[in-house]
Tab-separated table of C-alpha atoms in Angstrom:
chain	number	residue	atom	x	y	z
A	1163	MET	CA	1.549	-16.224	-6.757
A	1164	ILE	CA	-1.983	-17.037	-5.569
A	1165	ASP	CA	-2.767	-19.152	-2.564
A	1166	LEU	CA	-6.128	-19.937	-0.985
A	1167	ALA	CA	-5.381	-20.711	2.648
A	1168	ASP	CA	-7.860	-22.713	4.725
A	1169	ARG	CA	-6.194	-21.794	7.992
A	1170	ALA	CA	-4.648	-18.709	9.618
A	1171	PHE	CA	-1.497	-17.450	7.895
A	1172	ASP	CA	1.290	-15.133	9.005
A	1173	PRO	CA	1.165	-12.150	6.623
A	1174	HIS	CA	4.617	-10.978	7.744
A	1175	ALA	CA	6.356	-14.260	6.924
A	1176	LEU	CA	4.666	-14.187	3.503
A	1177	VAL	CA	5.733	-10.594	2.785
A	1178	SER	CA	9.240	-11.328	4.047
A	1179	ARG	CA	9.593	-14.190	1.544
A	1180	PHE	CA	8.012	-12.091	-1.215
A	1181	VAL	CA	10.523	-9.256	-0.648
A	1182	ARG	CA	13.477	-11.674	-0.671
A	1183	THR	CA	12.488	-13.115	-4.050
A	1184	ALA	CA	11.565	-9.787	-5.752
A	1185	GLN	CA	15.040	-9.135	-7.155
A	1186	GLY	CA	15.651	-5.562	-8.273
A	1187	ALA	CA	12.577	-4.087	-6.591
A	1188	GLY	CA	12.814	-0.603	-5.089
A	1189	ALA	CA	9.186	-0.474	-3.973
A	1190	ILE	CA	6.999	-3.017	-2.189
A	1191	ALA	CA	3.371	-2.144	-1.448
A	1192	THR	CA	1.229	-4.440	0.663
A	1193	PHE	CA	-2.343	-4.571	1.855
A	1194	ILE	CA	-3.611	-6.691	4.732
A	1195	GLY	CA	-7.373	-7.026	5.201
A	1196	LEU	CA	-8.523	-8.049	8.689
A	1197	VAL	CA	-11.967	-9.201	9.811
A	1198	ARG	CA	-13.480	-6.211	11.583
A	1199	LYS	CA	-15.849	-6.472	14.550
A	1200	ASP	CA	-18.504	-4.405	12.797
A	1201	GLY	CA	-20.282	-2.588	15.635
A	1202	ALA	CA	-23.806	-2.634	14.195
A	1203	GLN	CA	-23.673	-6.229	12.934
A	1204	HIS	CA	-21.837	-7.848	15.886
A	1205	VAL	CA	-19.678	-9.769	13.412
A	1206	GLU	CA	-17.903	-12.747	14.979
A	1207	ALA	CA	-16.473	-14.366	11.862
A	1208	LEU	CA	-16.536	-14.486	8.087
A	1209	TYR	CA	-17.076	-17.604	6.046
A	1210	LEU	CA	-15.437	-17.542	2.598
A	1211	ASP	CA	-16.642	-19.920	-0.095
A	1212	CYS	CA	-14.592	-20.587	-3.240
A	1213	PHE	CA	-14.623	-22.775	-6.346
A	1214	PRO	CA	-11.408	-24.791	-5.935
A	1215	GLY	CA	-9.291	-24.664	-9.073
A	1216	PHE	CA	-11.421	-22.062	-10.820
A	1217	THR	CA	-10.926	-19.398	-8.134
A	1218	GLU	CA	-7.132	-19.773	-8.197
A	1219	GLN	CA	-7.123	-19.825	-12.015
A	1220	GLU	CA	-9.123	-16.596	-12.274
A	1221	ILE	CA	-7.140	-14.734	-9.597
A	1222	ASP	CA	-3.865	-15.887	-11.124
A	1223	ARG	CA	-4.975	-14.641	-14.534
A	1224	THR	CA	-5.639	-11.218	-12.995
A	1225	ILE	CA	-2.286	-11.244	-11.183
A	1226	GLN	CA	-0.494	-11.888	-14.505
A	1227	ARG	CA	-2.514	-9.126	-16.182
A	1228	THR	CA	-1.673	-6.757	-13.306
A	1229	ILE	CA	2.048	-7.535	-13.602
A	1230	ARG	CA	1.933	-6.598	-17.303
A	1231	LYS	CA	-0.327	-3.545	-16.864
A	1232	PHE	CA	1.820	-1.929	-14.139
A	1233	GLU	CA	5.210	-3.389	-15.256
A	1234	LEU	CA	5.662	-5.092	-11.907
A	1235	ILE	CA	8.517	-7.336	-10.879
A	1236	ASP	CA	6.074	-9.619	-9.038
A	1237	ALA	CA	2.715	-9.740	-7.277
A	1238	MET	CA	1.196	-12.019	-4.644
A	1239	VAL	CA	-2.317	-12.716	-3.352
A	1240	VAL	CA	-3.062	-14.944	-0.376
A	1241	HIS	CA	-6.736	-15.213	0.546
A	1242	ARG	CA	-8.353	-17.142	3.361
A	1243	VAL	CA	-11.216	-19.521	2.625
A	1244	GLY	CA	-13.518	-21.196	5.146
A	1245	MET	CA	-14.087	-19.691	8.597
A	1246	VAL	CA	-12.084	-16.594	9.566
A	1247	SER	CA	-12.461	-15.075	13.041
A	1248	VAL	CA	-12.617	-11.400	13.990
A	1249	GLY	CA	-9.116	-9.875	14.058
A	1250	GLU	CA	-7.601	-12.462	11.709
A	1251	PRO	CA	-6.154	-11.534	8.293
A	1252	VAL	CA	-8.514	-12.517	5.495
A	1253	VAL	CA	-6.398	-11.313	2.571
A	1254	ILE	CA	-2.906	-10.103	1.815
A	1255	VAL	CA	-1.776	-8.512	-1.434
A	1256	ALA	CA	1.832	-7.562	-2.162
A	1257	THR	CA	3.296	-5.905	-5.255
A	1258	ALA	CA	6.924	-5.279	-6.176
A	1259	ALA	CA	8.041	-2.648	-8.673
A	1260	GLU	CA	11.022	-0.462	-9.448
A	1261	HIS	CA	9.170	2.673	-8.352
A	1262	ARG	CA	6.473	3.401	-5.812
A	1263	ARG	CA	3.642	4.706	-8.046
A	1264	ALA	CA	3.373	1.378	-9.892
A	1265	ALA	CA	3.553	-0.667	-6.671
A	1266	PHE	CA	0.814	1.398	-4.975
A	1267	ALA	CA	-1.501	1.476	-7.991
A	1268	ALA	CA	-1.182	-2.261	-8.645
A	1269	CYS	CA	-1.896	-3.148	-5.005
A	1270	ASP	CA	-4.968	-0.911	-5.016
A	1271	PHE	CA	-6.084	-2.414	-8.367
A	1272	LEU	CA	-5.779	-5.998	-7.103
A	1273	MET	CA	-7.775	-5.239	-3.937
A	1274	ASP	CA	-10.563	-3.624	-5.995
A	1275	TYR	CA	-10.602	-6.755	-8.180
A	1276	LEU	CA	-10.764	-9.095	-5.177
A	1277	LYS	CA	-13.663	-7.155	-3.625
A	1278	SER	CA	-16.027	-7.459	-6.570
A	1279	GLU	CA	-14.672	-9.662	-9.380
A	1280	ALA	CA	-12.783	-12.613	-7.925
A	1281	PRO	CA	-14.799	-15.867	-7.585
A	1282	LEU	CA	-15.200	-15.745	-3.814
A	1283	TRP	CA	-18.324	-15.550	-1.692
A	1284	LYS	CA	-18.371	-14.012	1.751
A	1285	LYS	CA	-20.824	-14.659	4.561
A	1286	GLN	CA	-20.918	-12.582	7.749
A	1287	ILE	CA	-21.543	-14.628	10.855
A	1288	GLY	CA	-22.734	-12.525	13.754
A	1289	ARG	CA	-24.513	-12.717	17.059
A	1290	ASP	CA	-27.800	-12.164	15.240
A	1291	GLY	CA	-27.364	-14.727	12.452
A	1292	GLU	CA	-25.687	-15.154	9.084
A	1293	GLN	CA	-25.769	-13.030	5.977
A	1294	TRP	CA	-24.169	-13.385	2.537
A	1295	ILE	CA	-22.457	-10.152	1.521
A	1296	GLU	CA	-22.541	-8.574	-1.914
A	1297	PRO	CA	-20.029	-5.890	-2.933
A	1298	THR	CA	-21.050	-2.386	-1.835
A	1299	SER	CA	-21.749	0.376	-4.365
A	1300	GLN	CA	-18.391	1.817	-3.183
A	1301	ASP	CA	-16.695	-1.457	-4.178
A	1302	TYR	CA	-18.194	-1.243	-7.669
A	1303	GLU	CA	-17.200	2.438	-7.960
A	1304	ASP	CA	-13.659	1.625	-6.834
A	1305	ARG	CA	-13.417	-1.087	-9.480
A	1306	ALA	CA	-14.794	1.227	-12.182
A	1307	ARG	CA	-11.903	3.676	-11.631
A	1308	TRP	CA	-9.630	1.373	-13.647
A	1309	ARG	CA	-11.825	1.145	-16.767
B	319	MET	CA	-24.964	-36.846	-16.923
B	320	VAL	CA	-23.991	-33.291	-16.045
B	321	THR	CA	-22.686	-32.043	-12.690
B	322	VAL	CA	-24.198	-28.713	-11.642
B	323	LEU	CA	-22.170	-26.881	-8.984
B	324	PHE	CA	-23.478	-24.211	-6.615
B	325	PHE	CA	-21.547	-21.610	-4.618
B	326	GLY	CA	-22.084	-19.020	-1.898
B	327	PRO	CA	-25.756	-18.452	-1.039
B	328	LEU	CA	-26.854	-20.903	-3.749
B	329	ALA	CA	-24.895	-23.729	-2.091
B	330	ASP	CA	-26.713	-23.066	1.223
B	331	LEU	CA	-29.968	-23.848	-0.595
B	332	MET	CA	-28.997	-26.477	-3.176
B	333	GLY	CA	-25.941	-28.185	-1.671
B	334	ARG	CA	-22.572	-28.117	-3.439
B	335	GLU	CA	-23.573	-30.207	-6.458
B	336	ARG	CA	-26.359	-32.054	-8.220
B	337	THR	CA	-26.168	-34.538	-11.025
B	338	VAL	CA	-28.739	-34.076	-13.746
B	339	ALA	CA	-29.403	-35.929	-16.986
B	340	LEU	CA	-29.384	-33.919	-20.206
B	341	ALA	CA	-32.889	-33.507	-21.639
B	342	SER	CA	-31.525	-33.365	-25.211
B	343	ASP	CA	-28.199	-33.086	-27.003
B	344	ARG	CA	-28.932	-29.415	-27.692
B	345	GLU	CA	-29.706	-28.411	-24.118
B	346	THR	CA	-28.018	-25.143	-23.071
B	347	ALA	CA	-26.734	-24.016	-19.661
B	348	GLY	CA	-29.710	-21.618	-19.446
B	349	MET	CA	-32.181	-24.448	-20.129
B	350	ILE	CA	-30.694	-26.590	-17.358
B	351	LEU	CA	-30.915	-23.626	-15.001
B	352	ARG	CA	-34.616	-23.149	-15.895
B	353	ARG	CA	-35.339	-26.819	-15.223
B	354	LEU	CA	-33.777	-26.469	-11.744
B	355	GLU	CA	-35.868	-23.327	-11.141
B	356	ASP	CA	-39.053	-25.168	-12.152
B	357	GLU	CA	-38.282	-27.853	-9.566
B	358	ASN	CA	-37.544	-25.453	-6.708
B	359	GLU	CA	-39.436	-22.261	-5.921
B	360	LEU	CA	-36.833	-21.018	-3.441
B	361	PHE	CA	-34.082	-21.391	-6.035
B	362	GLN	CA	-36.279	-19.588	-8.547
B	363	SER	CA	-36.868	-16.673	-6.208
B	364	MET	CA	-33.149	-16.433	-5.409
B	365	LEU	CA	-32.259	-16.294	-9.107
B	366	ALA	CA	-34.942	-13.646	-9.657
B	367	LYS	CA	-33.129	-11.364	-7.194
B	368	THR	CA	-29.581	-11.873	-8.374
B	369	ARG	CA	-27.461	-12.086	-11.528
B	370	VAL	CA	-25.498	-15.283	-11.861
B	371	LYS	CA	-22.598	-16.146	-14.139
B	372	ILE	CA	-22.130	-19.619	-15.568
B	373	ALA	CA	-18.849	-21.494	-15.950
B	374	VAL	CA	-18.659	-24.699	-17.991
B	375	ASN	CA	-15.546	-26.798	-17.310
B	376	ASN	CA	-13.918	-23.789	-15.588
B	377	GLN	CA	-14.569	-21.273	-18.377
B	378	ILE	CA	-17.139	-18.492	-18.103
B	379	VAL	CA	-19.777	-18.940	-20.822
B	380	SER	CA	-23.117	-17.406	-21.822
B	381	ALA	CA	-26.447	-19.043	-20.946
B	382	ALA	CA	-26.661	-20.099	-24.620
B	383	CYS	CA	-23.692	-22.468	-24.278
B	384	VAL	CA	-24.698	-26.000	-25.354
B	385	ILE	CA	-23.840	-28.574	-22.676
B	386	SER	CA	-22.296	-31.985	-23.388
B	387	ASP	CA	-22.510	-35.159	-21.349
B	388	GLY	CA	-19.849	-35.097	-18.613
B	389	ASP	CA	-19.616	-31.283	-18.397
B	390	ASP	CA	-19.355	-29.413	-15.104
B	391	VAL	CA	-21.793	-26.491	-15.024
B	392	ALA	CA	-21.046	-24.008	-12.227
B	393	ILE	CA	-23.638	-21.427	-11.171
B	394	LEU	CA	-21.831	-18.384	-9.761
B	395	PRO	CA	-23.740	-15.726	-7.799
B	396	PRO	CA	-22.177	-12.226	-7.443
B	397	PHE	CA	-18.604	-12.369	-6.155
B	398	SER	CA	-17.504	-10.746	-2.905
B	399	GLY	CA	-13.991	-11.340	-1.644
B	400	GLY	CA	-11.396	-9.324	0.209
C	678	MET	CA	5.169	6.466	15.538
C	679	ILE	CA	8.356	7.762	13.935
C	680	ASP	CA	11.728	6.126	14.303
C	681	LEU	CA	15.028	7.025	12.660
C	682	ALA	CA	17.041	3.815	12.629
C	683	ASP	CA	20.815	3.929	12.255
C	684	ARG	CA	21.080	0.228	11.497
C	685	ALA	CA	19.194	-2.371	9.430
C	686	PHE	CA	15.662	-3.096	10.655
C	687	ASP	CA	13.240	-5.944	10.028
C	688	PRO	CA	10.224	-4.370	8.306
C	689	HIS	CA	8.110	-7.481	8.917
C	690	ALA	CA	8.620	-7.469	12.681
C	691	LEU	CA	7.700	-3.760	12.706
C	692	VAL	CA	4.538	-4.297	10.657
C	693	SER	CA	3.614	-7.311	12.769
C	694	ARG	CA	3.757	-5.212	15.936
C	695	PHE	CA	1.930	-2.335	14.230
C	696	VAL	CA	-0.940	-4.659	13.206
C	697	ARG	CA	-1.234	-6.111	16.722
C	698	THR	CA	-1.627	-2.676	18.299
C	699	ALA	CA	-3.997	-1.198	15.666
C	700	GLN	CA	-7.186	-2.269	17.439
C	701	GLY	CA	-10.309	-2.217	15.284
C	702	ALA	CA	-8.484	-1.878	11.965
C	703	GLY	CA	-9.902	-3.649	8.916
C	704	ALA	CA	-7.251	-2.359	6.513
C	705	ILE	CA	-3.471	-2.122	6.813
C	706	ALA	CA	-1.483	-0.625	3.936
C	707	THR	CA	2.300	-0.702	3.967
C	708	PHE	CA	5.107	0.527	1.798
C	709	ILE	CA	8.691	-0.705	1.931
C	710	GLY	CA	11.341	1.221	0.014
C	711	LEU	CA	14.537	-0.692	-0.806
C	712	VAL	CA	17.846	0.651	-2.100
C	713	ARG	CA	17.907	-0.214	-5.794
C	714	LYS	CA	21.033	-1.086	-7.734
C	715	ASP	CA	20.378	1.645	-10.283
C	716	GLY	CA	21.875	0.240	-13.488
C	717	ALA	CA	23.168	3.517	-14.963
C	718	GLN	CA	24.587	4.882	-11.703
C	719	HIS	CA	26.102	1.664	-10.288
C	720	VAL	CA	24.646	2.539	-6.883
C	721	GLU	CA	26.262	0.621	-4.027
C	722	ALA	CA	24.714	2.419	-1.068
C	723	LEU	CA	22.768	5.442	0.087
C	724	TYR	CA	23.855	7.784	2.839
C	725	LEU	CA	21.005	9.501	4.671
C	726	ASP	CA	21.654	12.659	6.660
C	727	CYS	CA	19.137	13.983	9.196
C	728	PHE	CA	18.787	16.755	11.807
C	729	PRO	CA	18.360	14.755	15.023
C	730	GLY	CA	15.336	15.943	16.995
C	731	PHE	CA	14.061	18.262	14.273
C	732	THR	CA	13.628	15.489	11.672
C	733	GLU	CA	11.606	13.302	14.048
C	734	GLN	CA	9.564	16.323	15.193
C	735	GLU	CA	8.632	17.307	11.634
C	736	ILE	CA	7.815	13.756	10.490
C	737	ASP	CA	5.755	13.129	13.622
C	738	ARG	CA	3.799	16.341	13.018
C	739	THR	CA	2.955	15.070	9.514
C	740	ILE	CA	2.011	11.632	10.841
C	741	GLN	CA	-0.452	13.252	13.275
C	742	ARG	CA	-1.858	15.424	10.489
C	743	THR	CA	-2.203	12.342	8.253
C	744	ILE	CA	-4.064	10.434	10.979
C	745	ARG	CA	-6.580	13.295	11.242
C	746	LYS	CA	-6.868	13.920	7.479
C	747	PHE	CA	-7.604	10.283	6.595
C	748	GLU	CA	-9.301	9.301	9.896
C	749	LEU	CA	-6.721	6.607	10.531
C	750	ILE	CA	-6.480	4.359	13.552
C	751	ASP	CA	-2.693	4.675	13.481
C	752	ALA	CA	0.306	5.341	11.236
C	753	MET	CA	3.997	4.477	11.454
C	754	VAL	CA	7.171	5.662	9.720
C	755	VAL	CA	10.571	4.050	10.214
C	756	HIS	CA	13.386	5.589	8.161
C	757	ARG	CA	17.013	4.577	7.994
C	758	VAL	CA	19.725	7.198	8.511
C	759	GLY	CA	23.450	6.807	7.849
C	760	MET	CA	24.750	4.239	5.353
C	761	VAL	CA	22.225	1.866	3.740
C	762	SER	CA	23.420	-0.847	1.346
C	763	VAL	CA	21.811	-1.958	-1.916
C	764	GLY	CA	18.890	-4.318	-1.237
C	765	GLU	CA	18.282	-3.064	2.308
C	766	PRO	CA	15.035	-1.366	3.354
C	767	VAL	CA	15.481	2.394	3.653
C	768	VAL	CA	11.932	3.268	4.686
C	769	ILE	CA	8.751	1.601	5.846
C	770	VAL	CA	5.364	3.285	6.146
C	771	ALA	CA	2.292	1.558	7.583
C	772	THR	CA	-1.245	2.894	7.957
C	773	ALA	CA	-4.241	1.347	9.706
C	774	ALA	CA	-7.833	2.313	8.972
C	775	GLU	CA	-11.315	0.854	9.107
C	776	HIS	CA	-11.521	0.697	5.316
C	777	ARG	CA	-8.997	0.244	2.540
C	778	ARG	CA	-9.359	3.530	0.605
C	779	ALA	CA	-8.183	5.568	3.601
C	780	ALA	CA	-5.308	3.183	4.383
C	781	PHE	CA	-4.027	3.240	0.774
C	782	ALA	CA	-4.371	7.006	0.324
C	783	ALA	CA	-2.654	7.798	3.623
C	784	CYS	CA	0.278	5.474	2.895
C	785	ASP	CA	0.720	7.049	-0.547
C	786	PHE	CA	0.444	10.557	0.998
C	787	LEU	CA	3.113	9.836	3.621
C	788	MET	CA	5.539	8.463	1.024
C	789	ASP	CA	5.073	11.546	-1.172
C	790	TYR	CA	5.782	13.696	1.892
C	791	LEU	CA	8.927	11.729	2.793
C	792	LYS	CA	10.301	12.000	-0.751
C	793	SER	CA	10.269	15.795	-0.957
C	794	GLU	CA	9.258	17.475	2.314
C	795	ALA	CA	10.735	15.574	5.262
C	796	PRO	CA	14.050	16.946	6.615
C	797	LEU	CA	16.267	14.185	5.222
C	798	TRP	CA	19.147	14.392	2.761
C	799	LYS	CA	20.091	11.498	0.528
C	800	LYS	CA	23.454	10.843	-1.115
C	801	GLN	CA	23.991	8.108	-3.699
C	802	ILE	CA	27.277	6.310	-3.339
C	803	GLY	CA	28.281	4.487	-6.501
C	804	ARG	CA	31.226	2.957	-8.255
C	805	ASP	CA	31.828	6.300	-9.949
C	806	GLY	CA	31.604	8.559	-6.883
C	807	GLU	CA	29.055	10.242	-4.675
C	808	GLN	CA	26.136	12.487	-5.482
C	809	TRP	CA	23.557	14.292	-3.352
C	810	ILE	CA	20.049	13.635	-4.663
C	811	GLU	CA	17.271	16.211	-4.955
C	812	PRO	CA	13.647	15.138	-5.422
C	813	THR	CA	12.712	14.440	-9.054
C	814	SER	CA	10.095	16.491	-10.879
C	815	GLN	CA	7.910	13.365	-10.536
C	816	ASP	CA	8.335	13.524	-6.742
C	817	TYR	CA	7.180	17.170	-6.729
C	818	GLU	CA	4.235	16.324	-8.995
C	819	ASP	CA	3.261	13.404	-6.758
C	820	ARG	CA	3.312	15.691	-3.730
C	821	ALA	CA	1.252	18.352	-5.525
C	822	ARG	CA	-1.618	15.856	-6.025
C	823	TRP	CA	-2.646	16.372	-2.403
C	824	ARG	CA	-2.919	20.188	-2.524
D	1392	MET	CA	27.569	33.235	20.230
D	1393	VAL	CA	25.329	31.439	17.742
D	1394	THR	CA	25.641	27.837	16.527
D	1395	VAL	CA	25.098	27.491	12.787
D	1396	LEU	CA	24.237	23.926	11.675
D	1397	PHE	CA	24.687	22.515	8.180
D	1398	PHE	CA	23.080	19.425	6.611
D	1399	GLY	CA	23.317	17.259	3.503
D	1400	PRO	CA	25.601	18.718	0.799
D	1401	LEU	CA	26.242	21.845	2.917
D	1402	ALA	CA	27.708	19.722	5.735
D	1403	ASP	CA	30.145	18.108	3.276
D	1404	LEU	CA	31.524	21.596	2.615
D	1405	MET	CA	31.144	23.400	5.956
D	1406	GLY	CA	31.211	20.622	8.525
D	1407	ARG	CA	28.243	19.969	10.826
D	1408	GLU	CA	28.423	23.190	12.812
D	1409	ARG	CA	30.215	26.516	13.244
D	1410	THR	CA	30.093	28.950	16.109
D	1411	VAL	CA	29.807	32.600	15.112
D	1412	ALA	CA	29.571	35.789	17.119
D	1413	LEU	CA	26.571	38.062	16.498
D	1414	ALA	CA	27.589	41.244	14.668
D	1415	SER	CA	24.784	43.223	16.334
D	1416	ASP	CA	21.681	42.606	18.428
D	1417	ARG	CA	19.543	43.120	15.336
D	1418	GLU	CA	21.300	40.627	13.095
D	1419	THR	CA	18.938	38.351	11.144
D	1420	ALA	CA	19.373	34.743	9.983
D	1421	GLY	CA	19.779	36.039	6.408
D	1422	MET	CA	22.526	38.432	7.482
D	1423	ILE	CA	24.483	35.631	9.187
D	1424	LEU	CA	24.128	33.540	6.040
D	1425	ARG	CA	25.487	36.404	3.910
D	1426	ARG	CA	28.481	36.777	6.194
D	1427	LEU	CA	29.266	33.071	5.785
D	1428	GLU	CA	28.924	33.416	2.000
D	1429	ASP	CA	31.320	36.373	1.982
D	1430	GLU	CA	33.906	34.243	3.785
D	1431	ASN	CA	33.609	31.223	1.491
D	1432	GLU	CA	33.214	31.310	-2.293
D	1433	LEU	CA	32.288	27.629	-2.582
D	1434	PHE	CA	29.503	28.080	-0.015
D	1435	GLN	CA	28.327	31.151	-1.921
D	1436	SER	CA	28.185	29.264	-5.212
D	1437	MET	CA	26.316	26.365	-3.586
D	1438	LEU	CA	23.692	28.723	-2.150
D	1439	ALA	CA	23.357	30.422	-5.541
D	1440	LYS	CA	22.243	27.085	-7.051
D	1441	THR	CA	19.838	25.940	-4.368
D	1442	ARG	CA	17.042	27.186	-2.124
D	1443	VAL	CA	17.635	26.669	1.562
D	1444	LYS	CA	15.221	26.848	4.471
D	1445	ILE	CA	16.267	28.144	7.863
D	1446	ALA	CA	15.259	26.715	11.255
D	1447	VAL	CA	15.986	28.622	14.460
D	1448	ASN	CA	15.797	26.511	17.609
D	1449	ASN	CA	13.975	23.768	15.660
D	1450	GLN	CA	11.321	26.036	14.119
D	1451	ILE	CA	11.277	27.001	10.442
D	1452	VAL	CA	11.605	30.797	10.136
D	1453	SER	CA	12.087	33.406	7.395
D	1454	ALA	CA	15.483	34.935	6.593
D	1455	ALA	CA	14.277	38.102	8.363
D	1456	CYS	CA	14.152	36.368	11.756
D	1457	VAL	CA	16.274	38.267	14.295
D	1458	ILE	CA	18.779	35.982	16.013
D	1459	SER	CA	19.557	36.059	19.742
D	1460	ASP	CA	22.687	35.006	21.530
D	1461	GLY	CA	22.622	31.244	22.174
D	1462	ASP	CA	20.294	30.427	19.244
D	1463	ASP	CA	20.814	27.404	16.964
D	1464	VAL	CA	20.517	28.427	13.308
D	1465	ALA	CA	20.097	25.440	10.958
D	1466	ILE	CA	20.638	25.834	7.205
D	1467	LEU	CA	18.500	23.239	5.398
D	1468	PRO	CA	19.064	22.482	1.692
D	1469	PRO	CA	16.259	20.810	-0.315
D	1470	PHE	CA	14.956	17.659	1.390
D	1471	SER	CA	15.093	14.216	-0.225
D	1472	GLY	CA	14.068	11.176	1.784
D	1473	GLY	CA	12.324	7.884	1.093
């Protein structure tokens, strides 16, 4: 399941529903990304741009590939778009598997994908102005681990 | 007519979309992009600093993809989500 | 935070509270372990034995060590003891960090610890009788990754 | 007197705790364990198949740890949580 949410969501309600529907799962891994008040940049919010339709299509394709690759029972991505304030969740990923290694690895894999290969564009809005963000070299290295 | 779509930093400069007429029936995505660069120095200098991908009707294609009347051509700067 | 719970808990309420108190976190990783209806064994429940006082003390010591090792903001373990039915959560681990690599690694590390080194004893109760479980060779291998 | 505590599969066999008198003031945890094995063949055969740890007053110790009157001696079979 992929959802692009244009307003604040409750990650716990989403995970709760995900767990209820993941029949037969023994292991649920989740990741919640929150907007951090980056000290040096005085970040006040993020703005997330997307390509409606295309962004969901591409993320969903990767979710289906991840389910096959790690033999998951299910996987979910919910990502905010538009303005997201400091402290708010910007992304949640959840994976359900029989055993924990697959659930952990798949969750990690999906986050690495979202950071550098999903059609999303992130702008930092801070006290000192705005700045579009490109993935860090660490993000690219993280992604390259799966090749 | 072709709709060219811009995202992220490119949308800040160009707006979300522009409608352009095809110059010929063999015009490629790359050729349309070059025409837009010729018309706008700021756009040109942004493209010089970054690597864009191109999607035609929601499928990623190469710059050599020939564009048809009615196509959507999306110019996608580097992704950064999460 | 370590809690040994002798009745069913709501993992989502626990994570929700954990996220609210983890000031400055950009990354929350969680793991929820559920009792699986193991096909071959016809598992109906698990029974978890513990050494009250000692079990909490040892798990808490590892939580504190994990916080230092991975430079976490916080970490939480809630583990069921007593009878746990199929489909119920038996364990939840949550870790909060500035960045996602540390949160993922620490959550994975804590689960590997709980599987083979925390003072807990697990009995499978199935249609065909009861059986005390020892860690699998995979559990020992997983734990050895961190040495 | 010393309280010996049993957990997991050992508790199924021995109950949660037994009170034993110290045989001497130099008796070790290992010696107490051997006495219990001598009294109970099933316990002996369980210990032959598994490796236990010993905790005295909530601290893991070696079998050579000398036990004092009033100590709690916990016999811990292999752990398995999660």
